[in-house]
Amino acid sequence: MKPQSDCEGHDKTQHSSRYIPAYGRTTSGSGRGLGPGALCALVCVAAVVAYWPVVNASFLVSYDDELYVTRNQHVLSGPTPVNLAWAFSTFDTGNWHPLTWVSHMLDCRLFGVQPRAHHFVNLAFHLLNIVLLFRLLWWATGAGWKSAFVAALFALHPMHVESVAWVAERKDVLSTMFWLLATLCYIRYAKKPGRVWFAGALACFGLGLMAKPMLVTLPFTLLLLDAWPLDRLGVRKTNPKGKKLNATMKSVWSDYRPLIFEKIPFFALSAVSCILAVIAQSNKNAVVAVSSLSLMERVSNAINSYGMYLWKMVVPVNLACFYPFPSRLPVGSILLSLCVLVAVSVFCLKARRTMPYLLAGWLWYLGTLVPVIGLVQVGVQSMADRYTYVPYIGAFIMIAWGIPAALARWRFSVPVLFASGAAVLAVLAGMTRAEATYWNNSVSLFGRAAGVTKNNDVAYLNLGVALSSQGMTESAIASFNRALAAKPGDAGVAYDVYNNIGIALSRQGKTSDALEYYRKALVTAPELAEAHFNLAAVLAERGKLPEAVESFRQGLRRSQNDFDAHTRLADLLARCGKPSEAIDEYKSALRIRPDAALAMCGLGRLLADAGSLDEAVAWFSKALHLRPDLGVAHVNLGVALAMKGAMKEAAGHFGEAVRINPKNAEAQADLGRALAELKDTATALECYEKAIKLDSVNVEARINYGALLASAGRIEDAERQFRTVLKVEPGNKAAKRDLEVIEKKTER
C-alpha cells in the first residue's frame, strides 16, 4: 500500500506518491515536530511583527479616516439608537455597510479617538482571518501544510498592507471575516448536510454584505468549492473498480443544477446588495459616468489590472495607496496581460482533471475581482492593493498545491522546498514591514505614492493637505501646484487645488489671499458647496457678516443636509442679531442629526434669550437625556430654570456641572449665585472663591462675590473685590455703585 501524503486525499494526482512531498501528513494530533497548526500560530506571530508599525500610525488627514471616524459625529458619539438607525439607512461615503459603521462606533465608545486602538483592531481582524483561512482550507482538503502556506502568504503579502493599515478600510478585514465564517459553515454543511449550518452560512454572508458589498461573489466561490475540494458536482464519478468515468454535458448539468438551486438564497442576497451598492454609489457620484470612460477603456483597464495584480503578487514593489487612471492606455501591457490570462486559463482547463485546484484557484482569482475590476468604474483609480485581499487566496491555492505537484515530477527535495518556502515568506514579511511604515502618517504615505507613480494628482493633493495641516504652507502649495500640473485642464482637480490653497492660506491668517483662491475655486466649480462654506468662514473672520451669511446660504442650496453648515450659519445669524433665523437654522440642523446635543444647547440658549423658557428647558433636558455628562447642558438648563424661578432645581444642575468638571469656573459661579438665592451663604461664598481662583478676570463673579461678602458683614473683603474689578474695568458701573455704598456705610 502506498503511503498517503498531503498531496493526495481530496486532490489525488496521477503522480507516484514516492515523489510527492509528504509534508502534509501531519494532523493536529499525529505529527512529529512542528505541525501545521503550530505553523499557523507562528505565522500569526510573524504577521504581528510585520504589521506592528501600523499600530503606532496616526489617522490619515484627508483620506477617508475623517469620514469614517475623526470627523463623523455619528461614529464619535458611539452606538446610540439614533446612530444605529443612521448606520442602517445612510449611503454616506458611497456605500451601504452598516456593520462597518457599527464597528467604528464601538471602537470610539471603547477606546475614544486614539488611533493606536483603531489600528490594533484592524490588525486583530487580520489575525483572525489568517486563522479562519487556515482552518477552512485544512478542514476542506485535509492538507494541513499547504493550508498553512496559503494562510502564510495571505498573512504576509505586502499587497494586503492597505487593507490592514488603513483605518477606513475596516470594511475589508471585517467583511472577509464573515466571508470565511460563511465558507466554514458551508463546508460543514457540505460534509454533513443540516439546516443549521446552511442557515449559519447564509447569516454570515448577509452580515458580510453589511460590512462590504464586494462579498457578492461568495456564492460563485461556493460553487468552486463544490467542484474542488469538496467534489460535490459528481463530474469525477468512479465505477466500482475505481476508474474515473467521463461525464457528458447533460450529466454535468444534472449534477450542477441542484447545487445552483441550493444557492438561490445566496444569489438573492447578492442581488439585493448589488442594487443597494449601485444606489449608494450613484447618490454619492462615486460611479464614473459611462460617457467619461468608454467600454473599450473599461475593458482594457480591467485586462491590464488582472495582469498587474498578478505581477504585483510575484514582485510586490512600488506599491501605492492610489494608482491614477492612465491618460493613455498602455497597449503593450494590456496585450501582455491578455496573453497571460488566456494562457493560464487554457492550461488550467486542460489540467482540470489531474490538478483541479488550479482551475478552482484561477476562477476564484478572476471571479472575486469582477466587482472591483473596473467594468463598472467606481472612483478614479485604475486599481487598488486592497482589492486583492480576498482574490489572492485563489492564486495562493494555485501556488501551494501546484508547485509541489510540479516539483514532484523532478524528485525535488522536500527540505529544499521547505527552505524555499520559508525564504519566500521571510522576504514577504520584510517587505510588508517596510510597506507598513509608509502608512505611519499622511505625509509619508502620499509622498511615497507620488514618488512611485506618474501624474498622481490624488497623491499630490493629499500630500498637500497633510503638509498644510502641519503648518508647512509653502511645501503644501508646491504640492498642490504639482497636482494641477499632473492633470492640466481638469476642472475637478483645479477646484480641489484652489480650495485647498485657500484653506492653507487661511490657516496662516492670510485671509485676503485665501479669499482670492476660494473665488477661483467657485469659478471652476460653482455647483460645489464646500468652497461656498470656506468662503463664508473667511468673510465672517474679516467681519463681512452679511456676505458670509449669503455665502453660507448659497452653499446650503447645493448641500441642504450639511449639519455643520447649518450650525455655523445659526451662530453667524445670532451674531448678526437675527435670533429667529438662527433658531430656524438650528432646527434644520437637528432635523439632520436629531442626536446633536451641543446643537440643542445652542438652540436652547437662543430660545431662553427670546423668552421661550419652557421650550429652552425642553431642549436642554433632551440634550442631557442623550448626554448626561454634558456639563454645558447642565449649566444652560440651570440658567433657564433660575430664570423661571426654580432655583433649587437650578442649583442641582449647577452642582452636577461642577461635579463633572470641578474646574468649570462658570458653573462654580452660577452655583454660588443659586446658593446665595437659597440663603446658603457659607457654601455660596466657597463656590465664588473657587470660581475666582479658576478665573481671576471673571468680573461678574467678583461683583456678585463682593455683594455677598458685604451682606455677610465682611466689608473689607467686599471692598477688595470691587476695587479689583475696577482695575480690570475702570468704567464698571455696578462695581462703582457697590463700592460707593460700602464707603458711605464705612464713613458713618
XYZ file of C-alpha atoms in Angstrom:
748
model
C 0.000 0.000 0.000
C 1.334 3.464 -0.909
C 1.871 5.955 1.862
C -0.729 8.720 1.530
C 0.616 12.272 1.586
C -0.934 15.679 1.927
C -0.915 15.949 -1.850
C -3.387 13.111 -2.085
C -6.708 12.711 -0.314
C -9.139 15.196 -1.801
C -6.805 16.216 -4.597
C -5.153 12.994 -5.776
C -2.991 13.284 -8.880
C -1.587 10.752 -11.302
C 1.919 11.082 -9.886
C 3.590 8.405 -7.807
C 3.402 9.169 -4.119
C 7.107 8.340 -3.940
C 7.902 11.743 -5.405
C 5.202 13.798 -3.718
C 6.449 15.755 -0.668
C 4.954 14.202 2.454
C 4.851 17.408 4.458
C 1.071 17.349 4.698
C 0.638 14.103 6.539
C 0.626 15.746 9.921
C -2.701 16.183 11.639
C -3.389 18.015 14.826
C -2.515 15.042 16.947
C -0.200 12.821 14.973
C 2.612 14.952 13.606
C 6.209 14.920 14.636
C 7.916 18.252 15.230
C 6.228 21.432 14.135
C 2.724 20.681 12.839
C 0.645 22.891 10.502
C -1.430 24.238 13.384
C 1.703 25.334 15.212
C 2.997 26.799 11.952
C -0.205 28.834 11.620
C 0.367 30.219 15.123
C 3.930 31.075 14.128
C 2.603 32.830 11.031
C 0.320 34.950 13.228
C 3.314 35.972 15.333
C 5.210 36.859 12.163
C 2.216 38.895 10.970
C 2.179 40.861 14.227
C 5.886 41.641 13.840
C 5.469 42.594 10.185
C 2.447 44.808 10.782
C 3.474 46.322 14.114
C 4.407 49.722 12.591
C 0.739 50.310 11.737
C -0.237 50.075 15.413
C 1.729 53.269 16.042
C 0.357 55.031 12.966
C -1.854 58.101 13.081
C -5.175 58.667 11.378
C -4.875 59.832 7.774
C -5.579 63.544 7.487
C -7.606 63.639 4.293
C -8.047 60.090 3.048
C -11.394 58.857 4.377
C -10.342 58.396 8.007
C -12.055 61.694 8.797
C -15.215 60.476 7.047
C -15.248 57.153 8.856
C -14.012 58.250 12.290
C -12.335 61.516 13.220
C -14.960 63.966 11.900
C -18.001 61.742 11.797
C -20.186 62.759 14.725
C -22.390 59.687 14.368
C -19.352 57.467 14.819
C -17.674 59.568 17.501
C -20.762 59.556 19.728
C -20.924 55.751 19.732
C -23.671 53.198 19.014
C -26.703 55.135 20.260
C -30.162 54.210 18.920
C -30.117 57.262 16.642
C -26.646 56.444 15.339
C -27.559 52.810 14.730
C -30.607 53.917 12.744
C -28.332 56.220 10.740
C -25.842 53.387 10.104
C -28.552 51.202 8.579
C -30.079 53.962 6.469
C -27.189 56.113 5.240
C -25.364 55.949 1.915
C -22.535 58.181 3.169
C -19.143 57.530 1.517
C -20.982 55.931 -1.407
C -21.574 52.623 0.386
C -24.223 50.816 2.354
C -22.239 48.993 5.030
C -23.981 49.417 8.394
C -21.868 46.802 10.144
C -18.712 48.709 9.277
C -20.188 51.868 10.780
C -21.186 49.989 13.923
C -17.674 48.564 14.335
C -16.184 52.072 14.177
C -18.789 53.306 16.675
C -17.860 50.535 19.088
C -14.181 51.451 18.754
C -14.959 55.066 19.642
C -17.104 54.014 22.596
C -14.438 51.630 23.913
C -11.213 53.449 23.024
C -12.113 57.022 22.140
C -10.293 58.596 19.212
C -6.876 57.104 19.896
C -5.578 55.842 16.528
C -3.476 53.104 18.134
C -6.546 51.190 19.322
C -8.344 51.517 15.976
C -5.289 50.222 14.118
C -4.887 47.373 16.572
C -8.490 46.266 15.997
C -7.828 46.148 12.240
C -4.747 44.010 12.878
C -6.746 41.743 15.196
C -9.286 41.126 12.428
C -6.451 40.291 10.039
C -5.019 37.776 12.501
C -8.439 36.192 12.919
C -8.783 35.955 9.139
C -5.432 34.159 8.930
C -6.608 31.512 11.391
C -10.033 31.164 9.714
C -8.490 30.775 6.268
C -6.089 28.125 7.525
C -8.842 26.238 9.308
C -11.154 26.468 6.294
C -8.633 25.015 3.848
C -7.389 22.345 6.246
C -10.932 21.225 7.003
C -11.903 21.188 3.323
C -8.776 19.499 1.913
C -7.080 17.685 4.782
C -3.828 19.254 3.539
C -2.512 20.936 6.663
C 0.858 22.174 5.446
C -0.443 23.503 2.174
C -3.280 25.238 4.007
C -0.756 26.765 6.385
C 1.322 28.018 3.450
C -1.721 29.684 1.860
C -2.516 31.297 5.222
C 1.108 32.463 5.483
C 1.061 34.050 2.030
C -2.251 35.708 2.907
C -0.831 36.922 6.211
C 2.455 38.356 4.990
C 1.932 39.584 1.448
C 2.663 43.341 1.110
C -0.351 43.876 -1.146
C -2.541 43.306 1.901
C -0.995 46.116 3.936
C -3.548 48.644 2.674
C -6.461 46.557 3.939
C -4.924 46.258 7.413
C -3.115 49.576 7.871
C -5.924 51.866 6.744
C -8.497 52.500 9.462
C -11.123 53.465 6.875
C -10.631 50.082 5.217
C -12.025 48.263 8.263
C -14.735 47.055 5.902
C -12.176 44.867 4.121
C -10.931 42.858 7.093
C -14.371 42.799 8.725
C -16.226 41.565 5.646
C -13.548 38.951 4.960
C -14.026 37.569 8.455
C -17.709 36.965 7.669
C -16.777 35.597 4.223
C -14.530 32.985 5.819
C -17.053 32.180 8.559
C -19.775 31.715 5.926
C -17.493 29.387 3.967
C -16.624 27.399 7.068
C -20.313 26.915 7.819
C -20.908 25.890 4.224
C -18.110 23.314 4.297
C -19.586 21.873 7.479
C -22.976 21.747 5.747
C -21.471 20.094 2.641
C -19.753 17.399 4.699
C -22.797 16.742 6.865
C -25.912 18.480 5.496
C -28.118 20.229 8.014
C -30.301 23.311 8.068
C -28.423 24.894 10.964
C -25.099 25.055 9.127
C -26.744 26.227 5.896
C -28.553 28.957 7.832
C -25.292 29.858 9.539
C -23.548 30.241 6.191
C -26.395 32.396 4.870
C -26.437 34.551 8.020
C -22.668 35.131 7.913
C -22.940 36.001 4.233
C -25.637 38.566 4.994
C -23.532 40.099 7.770
C -20.548 40.225 5.440
C -22.547 42.091 2.803
C -23.454 44.617 5.505
C -19.732 45.182 6.018
C -18.714 45.445 2.342
C -20.681 44.642 -0.822
C -17.640 43.046 -2.507
C -18.855 39.765 -0.979
C -21.446 39.433 -3.750
C -19.222 36.846 -5.476
C -19.229 34.459 -2.500
C -21.962 32.183 -3.994
C -19.717 31.582 -7.000
C -16.795 30.624 -4.757
C -19.052 28.135 -3.003
C -19.723 26.514 -6.379
C -15.971 26.370 -6.955
C -15.554 24.630 -3.609
C -18.257 22.181 -4.662
C -16.010 21.212 -7.574
C -12.763 21.262 -5.575
C -12.001 20.207 -2.935
C -15.486 19.097 -1.798
C -16.140 17.237 -5.078
C -19.915 17.660 -4.778
C -20.535 18.069 -8.513
C -20.123 14.422 -9.366
C -18.114 15.179 -12.501
C -15.362 12.861 -11.312
C -17.534 9.824 -10.654
C -15.867 6.465 -10.351
C -17.081 2.967 -11.178
C -16.791 0.102 -8.717
C -13.244 -0.650 -9.937
C -12.125 2.864 -9.040
C -11.639 4.125 -12.594
C -12.929 7.587 -13.426
C -15.796 7.931 -15.875
C -16.199 10.771 -18.361
C -19.330 12.779 -17.706
C -21.484 14.085 -20.539
C -22.592 17.711 -20.560
C -26.098 16.569 -19.720
C -24.888 14.669 -16.668
C -22.688 17.585 -15.633
C -25.693 19.912 -15.778
C -27.781 17.424 -13.828
C -25.094 17.495 -11.119
C -24.726 21.282 -11.193
C -28.426 22.085 -11.146
C -29.282 21.077 -7.571
C -26.160 22.828 -6.282
C -27.051 26.022 -8.126
C -30.650 25.881 -6.915
C -29.322 25.255 -3.417
C -27.569 28.631 -3.553
C -30.547 30.673 -4.702
C -30.826 32.363 -1.254
C -27.163 33.406 -1.545
C -27.664 34.777 -5.060
C -30.762 36.634 -3.854
C -28.749 38.371 -1.139
C -26.062 39.202 -3.701
C -28.677 40.770 -5.984
C -30.071 42.940 -3.182
C -26.568 44.018 -2.189
C -25.731 44.934 -5.801
C -28.832 47.116 -6.043
C -28.008 48.879 -2.780
C -24.385 49.375 -3.864
C -25.398 50.971 -7.167
C -27.867 53.272 -5.405
C -25.295 54.269 -2.787
C -22.502 54.930 -5.250
C -24.753 56.776 -7.685
C -26.063 59.012 -4.900
C -22.512 59.995 -3.978
C -21.344 60.290 -7.589
C -18.833 57.529 -6.934
C -19.677 55.685 -10.155
C -17.849 57.316 -13.051
C -20.256 58.296 -15.824
C -20.376 55.957 -18.808
C -19.618 58.901 -21.097
C -16.340 59.668 -19.309
C -14.887 56.194 -19.873
C -15.728 54.176 -22.962
C -16.457 50.470 -22.823
C -13.133 49.804 -24.554
C -11.289 51.814 -21.897
C -13.006 49.938 -19.100
C -12.364 46.513 -20.598
C -8.754 47.400 -21.421
C -8.120 48.663 -17.898
C -9.747 45.529 -16.459
C -7.480 43.253 -18.518
C -4.423 45.299 -17.592
C -5.397 45.290 -13.900
C -5.769 41.500 -13.859
C -2.227 41.248 -15.192
C -0.829 43.936 -12.887
C -2.306 42.279 -9.820
C -0.569 39.027 -10.819
C 2.687 40.885 -11.396
C 2.500 42.626 -8.021
C 1.722 39.305 -6.378
C 5.056 37.983 -7.681
C 7.022 41.263 -7.477
C 5.300 43.453 -4.848
C 7.328 46.636 -5.344
C 6.401 50.292 -5.911
C 3.096 49.854 -4.107
C 0.951 52.954 -3.721
C -2.219 53.886 -1.873
C -3.595 55.278 -5.138
C -2.940 54.327 -8.767
C -4.208 57.020 -11.167
C -6.121 56.066 -14.269
C -3.641 56.438 -17.163
C -4.239 59.227 -19.647
C -3.258 56.785 -22.411
C -3.964 53.087 -22.432
C -0.743 51.035 -22.069
C -1.281 48.879 -25.166
C 1.795 46.697 -24.641
C 0.932 45.962 -21.038
C -2.696 45.198 -21.949
C -1.688 42.739 -24.694
C 0.780 41.016 -22.387
C -1.855 40.730 -19.661
C -4.356 39.321 -22.143
C -1.854 36.696 -23.317
C -1.125 35.663 -19.718
C -4.815 35.433 -18.857
C -5.602 33.319 -21.905
C -2.565 31.064 -21.444
C -3.234 30.400 -17.750
C -6.948 29.836 -18.420
C -6.244 27.307 -21.176
C -3.675 25.483 -19.057
C -5.995 25.288 -16.040
C -8.844 23.983 -18.202
C -6.653 21.267 -19.682
C -5.365 20.257 -16.260
C -8.781 20.364 -14.577
C -8.970 16.589 -14.043
C -5.456 15.901 -12.814
C -4.996 19.227 -10.994
C -8.490 20.613 -10.276
C -7.162 23.012 -7.654
C -5.558 25.095 -10.438
C -8.870 25.807 -12.141
C -10.617 26.381 -8.813
C -7.945 28.829 -7.659
C -7.785 30.603 -11.025
C -11.535 31.074 -11.252
C -11.549 32.268 -7.617
C -8.957 34.916 -8.544
C -10.752 36.012 -11.709
C -14.257 35.903 -10.267
C -13.772 37.663 -6.940
C -12.095 40.600 -8.698
C -15.074 41.190 -11.010
C -16.922 43.677 -8.711
C -13.824 45.907 -8.449
C -12.011 45.287 -11.728
C -13.367 48.480 -13.296
C -16.079 47.290 -15.667
C -18.318 49.460 -13.510
C -15.787 52.178 -12.711
C -16.087 53.330 -9.088
C -13.804 56.242 -8.296
C -10.922 57.427 -10.463
C -8.286 54.825 -9.560
C -7.163 52.272 -12.117
C -6.583 49.580 -9.478
C -6.068 49.270 -5.717
C -3.995 46.984 -3.500
C -6.912 46.453 -1.123
C -8.943 44.769 -3.867
C -6.614 41.739 -3.727
C -7.332 40.856 -0.095
C -9.735 38.018 -0.989
C -8.888 37.333 -4.687
C -5.263 36.448 -3.937
C -6.491 33.456 -1.924
C -7.254 31.709 -5.213
C -3.798 32.439 -6.588
C -2.170 31.310 -3.333
C -4.055 27.994 -3.569
C -2.643 27.505 -7.063
C 0.866 28.105 -5.714
C 0.541 25.953 -2.573
C -0.933 22.945 -4.391
C 0.533 23.404 -7.850
C 4.231 23.904 -7.140
C 4.693 20.735 -5.016
C 2.834 18.711 -7.652
C 5.033 20.130 -10.421
C 8.264 19.611 -8.492
C 7.281 16.053 -7.615
C 7.868 15.108 -11.275
C 11.519 16.091 -10.833
C 12.004 14.341 -7.473
C 12.585 17.705 -5.848
C 13.997 17.594 -2.325
C 11.408 18.222 0.369
C 13.861 20.091 2.663
C 14.778 22.377 -0.228
C 11.078 23.016 -0.850
C 10.593 23.855 2.810
C 13.622 26.147 2.837
C 12.485 27.903 -0.338
C 9.013 28.463 1.071
C 10.427 29.813 4.328
C 12.747 32.154 2.415
C 9.861 33.500 0.336
C 7.802 34.123 3.463
C 10.719 35.852 5.184
C 11.199 38.181 2.206
C 7.482 38.942 2.085
C 7.416 39.661 5.829
C 10.286 42.115 5.457
C 8.625 43.847 2.527
C 5.338 44.024 4.428
C 7.009 45.650 7.419
C 8.708 48.169 5.126
C 5.420 48.896 3.379
C 3.615 49.264 6.712
C 5.979 52.064 7.750
C 4.727 54.230 4.871
C 1.275 54.152 6.478
C 2.632 55.817 9.608
C 1.238 59.210 8.583
C -0.243 61.046 5.624
C 2.987 62.758 4.588
C 4.963 59.519 4.269
C 2.063 57.669 2.618
C 1.262 60.190 -0.097
C 4.883 61.149 -0.573
C 5.571 57.501 -1.334
C 2.598 57.281 -3.731
C 3.711 60.404 -5.588
C 7.234 59.001 -5.855
C 6.392 55.588 -7.339
C 3.629 56.639 -9.764
C 3.348 59.182 -12.559
C 0.997 62.172 -12.751
C -0.660 61.169 -9.491
C -2.816 64.224 -8.812
C -4.615 62.489 -5.911
C -1.312 61.769 -4.159
C -0.097 65.347 -4.623
C -3.419 66.780 -3.398
C -3.480 64.647 -0.269
C 0.202 65.272 0.386
C -0.527 68.990 0.205
C -3.404 68.673 2.666
C -1.171 66.733 5.079
C 1.631 69.302 4.815
C -0.852 72.140 5.292
C -2.236 70.536 8.462
C 1.323 70.550 9.853
C 1.771 74.251 9.081
C 4.138 73.641 6.134
C 2.209 76.006 3.891
C 4.847 76.671 1.230
C 5.522 72.956 0.731
C 1.774 72.305 0.672
C 1.152 74.902 -2.026
C 4.010 73.442 -4.086
C 2.396 70.011 -3.833
C -0.998 71.415 -4.827
C 0.561 73.021 -7.894
C 2.127 69.678 -8.853
C -1.366 68.163 -8.713
C -2.579 70.866 -11.094
C 0.349 70.165 -13.426
C -0.405 66.418 -13.334
C -3.956 66.976 -14.637
C -3.964 70.268 -16.596
C -7.391 71.300 -17.757
C -9.224 69.067 -15.293
C -11.860 71.259 -13.626
C -12.251 68.919 -10.658
C -8.532 68.938 -9.879
C -8.371 72.723 -10.342
C -11.224 73.158 -7.867
C -9.516 70.937 -5.285
C -6.216 72.779 -5.735
C -7.670 76.287 -5.391
C -9.901 75.301 -2.491
C -7.068 73.652 -0.573
C -4.665 76.521 -1.207
C -7.343 78.794 0.224
C -7.555 76.617 3.333
C -3.761 76.625 3.714
C -3.596 80.412 3.435
C -6.488 80.813 5.895
C -4.548 78.806 8.465
C -1.673 81.256 8.056
C -4.009 84.178 8.610
C -3.660 85.387 5.007
C -7.389 85.834 4.597
C -7.261 88.237 1.652
C -5.162 85.768 -0.368
C -7.422 82.923 0.776
C -10.479 84.810 -0.489
C -8.877 85.078 -3.921
C -8.349 81.307 -4.153
C -11.812 80.482 -2.821
C -13.302 82.678 -5.517
C -11.166 80.892 -8.118
C -12.490 77.589 -6.827
C -16.066 78.841 -7.137
C -15.480 79.961 -10.713
C -14.129 76.491 -11.506
C -16.955 74.568 -9.847
C -19.763 76.851 -8.605
C -22.040 73.856 -8.029
C -19.897 72.531 -5.147
C -20.826 73.633 -1.635
C -17.504 73.317 0.197
C -15.896 76.393 -1.362
C -19.014 78.456 -0.525
C -18.712 77.391 3.118
C -14.971 78.090 3.210
C -15.501 81.493 1.617
C -18.212 82.249 4.175
C -15.880 81.387 7.050
C -13.197 83.788 5.786
C -15.741 86.531 5.169
C -17.035 86.132 8.712
C -13.487 86.287 10.055
C -12.960 89.548 8.194
C -16.169 90.954 9.695
C -18.198 90.844 6.490
C -21.113 89.120 8.175
C -23.927 89.759 5.632
C -21.727 88.454 2.793
C -20.783 85.444 4.913
C -24.447 84.686 5.595
C -25.238 84.827 1.881
C -22.300 82.568 1.039
C -23.447 80.020 3.611
C -26.932 80.090 2.127
C -25.604 79.573 -1.391
C -23.672 76.569 -0.165
C -26.713 75.137 1.607
C -28.752 75.420 -1.592
C -26.276 72.927 -3.059
C -25.874 70.800 0.052
C -29.055 71.037 2.116
C -28.132 68.233 4.516
C -24.833 69.665 5.739
C -25.246 69.678 9.514
C -22.114 71.713 10.242
C -23.068 74.399 7.734
C -26.491 74.839 9.341
C -24.999 75.210 12.840
C -22.281 77.614 11.649
C -24.895 79.705 9.856
C -27.045 79.692 13.011
C -24.148 81.059 15.077
C -23.479 83.686 12.416
C -27.118 84.786 12.314
C -27.132 85.093 16.099
C -24.076 87.371 15.836
C -25.951 89.426 13.226
C -28.832 89.953 15.651
C -31.245 87.639 13.823
C -32.210 85.167 16.560
C -35.393 83.882 14.887
C -33.496 82.942 11.717
C -30.741 81.403 13.844
C -33.353 79.307 15.654
C -34.673 78.055 12.291
C -31.159 77.026 11.215
C -30.567 75.132 14.465
C -33.852 73.308 13.966
C -32.837 72.432 10.398
C -29.555 71.067 11.722
C -31.366 68.964 14.321
C -33.648 67.501 11.677
C -30.479 66.190 10.023
C -28.915 64.986 13.273
C -31.589 64.572 15.950
C -28.981 63.463 18.500
C -26.705 66.532 18.317
C -26.689 67.569 21.969
C -24.464 70.626 21.504
C -26.760 71.972 18.781
C -29.665 71.512 21.205
C -27.794 73.664 23.716
C -27.239 76.383 21.103
C -30.909 76.322 20.203
C -31.921 76.353 23.855
C -29.803 79.426 24.598
C -31.437 81.363 21.772
C -34.896 80.316 22.929
C -34.113 81.315 26.511
C -32.872 84.735 25.352
C -36.089 85.098 23.365
C -38.144 84.369 26.485
C -39.304 80.877 25.443
C -38.094 79.340 28.687
C -40.279 76.240 28.634
C -39.099 75.314 25.139
C -35.498 76.061 26.120
C -35.786 73.810 29.172
C -37.182 71.043 26.967
C -34.224 71.217 24.577
C -31.652 71.301 27.390
C -33.361 68.331 29.041
C -33.301 66.420 25.761
C -29.586 67.126 25.375
C -28.961 65.755 28.864
C -31.037 62.685 28.122
C -28.682 61.968 25.240
C -25.516 63.006 27.071
C -25.952 63.052 30.857
C -22.298 64.062 31.288
C -22.542 67.199 29.136
C -21.589 69.964 31.564
C -22.609 72.863 29.320
C -26.142 71.437 29.103
C -26.387 71.295 32.910
C -25.216 74.925 33.145
C -27.644 76.111 30.467
C -30.538 74.206 31.976
C -29.668 75.640 35.377
C -29.705 79.180 33.995
C -33.074 78.605 32.306
C -34.558 77.147 35.491
C -33.190 80.054 37.513
C -34.848 82.460 35.089
C -38.116 80.578 35.731
C -37.601 80.915 39.493
C -36.903 77.188 40.066
C -33.744 77.981 41.997
C -33.449 74.689 43.865
C -33.571 72.663 40.639
C -31.165 75.147 39.049
C -28.686 74.685 41.905
C -28.880 70.928 41.385
C -27.833 71.238 37.737
C -25.064 73.726 38.545
C -23.815 71.293 41.156
C -23.839 68.445 38.630
C -21.845 70.580 36.177
C -19.285 71.221 38.921
C -19.132 67.519 39.736
C -18.486 66.680 36.092
C -15.793 69.343 35.821
C -14.642 70.932 39.096
C -12.520 73.395 37.088
C -15.551 74.897 35.360
C -15.385 78.471 36.677
C -18.721 79.478 35.129
C -20.517 76.563 36.797
C -18.888 77.371 40.161
C -20.042 80.992 39.942
C -23.563 80.036 38.871
C -23.787 77.567 41.728
C -22.659 80.276 44.115
C -25.355 82.651 42.877
C -28.056 79.962 43.161
C -26.987 79.022 46.693
C -26.977 82.675 47.668
C -30.576 82.933 46.497
C -31.339 79.851 48.593
C -29.756 81.593 51.634
C -26.884 79.088 51.858
C -24.378 81.927 52.218
C -21.397 79.938 53.530
C -21.438 77.396 50.692
C -22.119 80.145 48.168
C -19.020 82.041 49.315
C -16.936 78.891 48.919
C -18.207 78.469 45.355
C -17.362 82.071 44.476
C -13.874 81.681 45.928
C -13.280 78.609 43.746
C -14.676 80.366 40.680
C -12.362 83.369 41.143
C -9.332 81.146 41.665
C -10.153 79.382 38.412
C -10.900 82.600 36.502
C -9.441 85.681 38.143
C -10.831 88.068 35.499
C -14.434 86.941 35.845
C -15.869 90.373 36.551
C -19.463 89.289 37.110
C -18.409 86.621 39.612
C -16.307 89.141 41.571
C -19.155 91.668 41.753
C -21.614 89.014 42.984
C -18.972 87.696 45.387
C -18.365 91.208 46.717
C -22.075 91.823 47.214
C -22.414 88.539 49.103
C -19.375 89.368 51.255
C -20.883 92.763 52.091
C -24.215 91.208 53.065
C -22.288 88.791 55.291
C -20.579 91.737 57.057
C -17.145 91.178 55.517
C -16.837 94.768 54.321
C -13.087 94.889 53.742
C -13.142 91.713 51.650
C -16.064 93.055 49.646
C -14.290 96.373 49.058
C -11.209 94.478 47.840
C -13.299 92.614 45.245
C -14.889 95.779 43.872
C -11.517 97.567 43.594
C -10.079 94.574 41.734
C -12.947 94.788 39.264
C -12.289 98.499 38.701
C -8.641 97.775 37.937
C -9.799 95.444 35.150
C -12.758 97.582 34.044
C -12.404 101.139 35.346
C -15.807 102.094 33.986
C -17.779 99.247 35.524
C -20.906 100.938 36.904
C -22.010 98.071 39.159
C -18.630 97.916 40.897
C -18.546 101.711 41.329
C -22.066 101.766 42.752
C -21.448 98.955 45.227
C -18.117 100.459 46.286
C -19.761 103.835 46.920
C -22.402 102.146 49.079
C -19.678 100.459 51.134
C -17.687 103.694 51.513
C -20.777 105.580 52.726
C -21.508 102.875 55.283
C -17.886 102.984 56.440
C -17.969 106.783 56.873
C -20.991 106.503 59.103
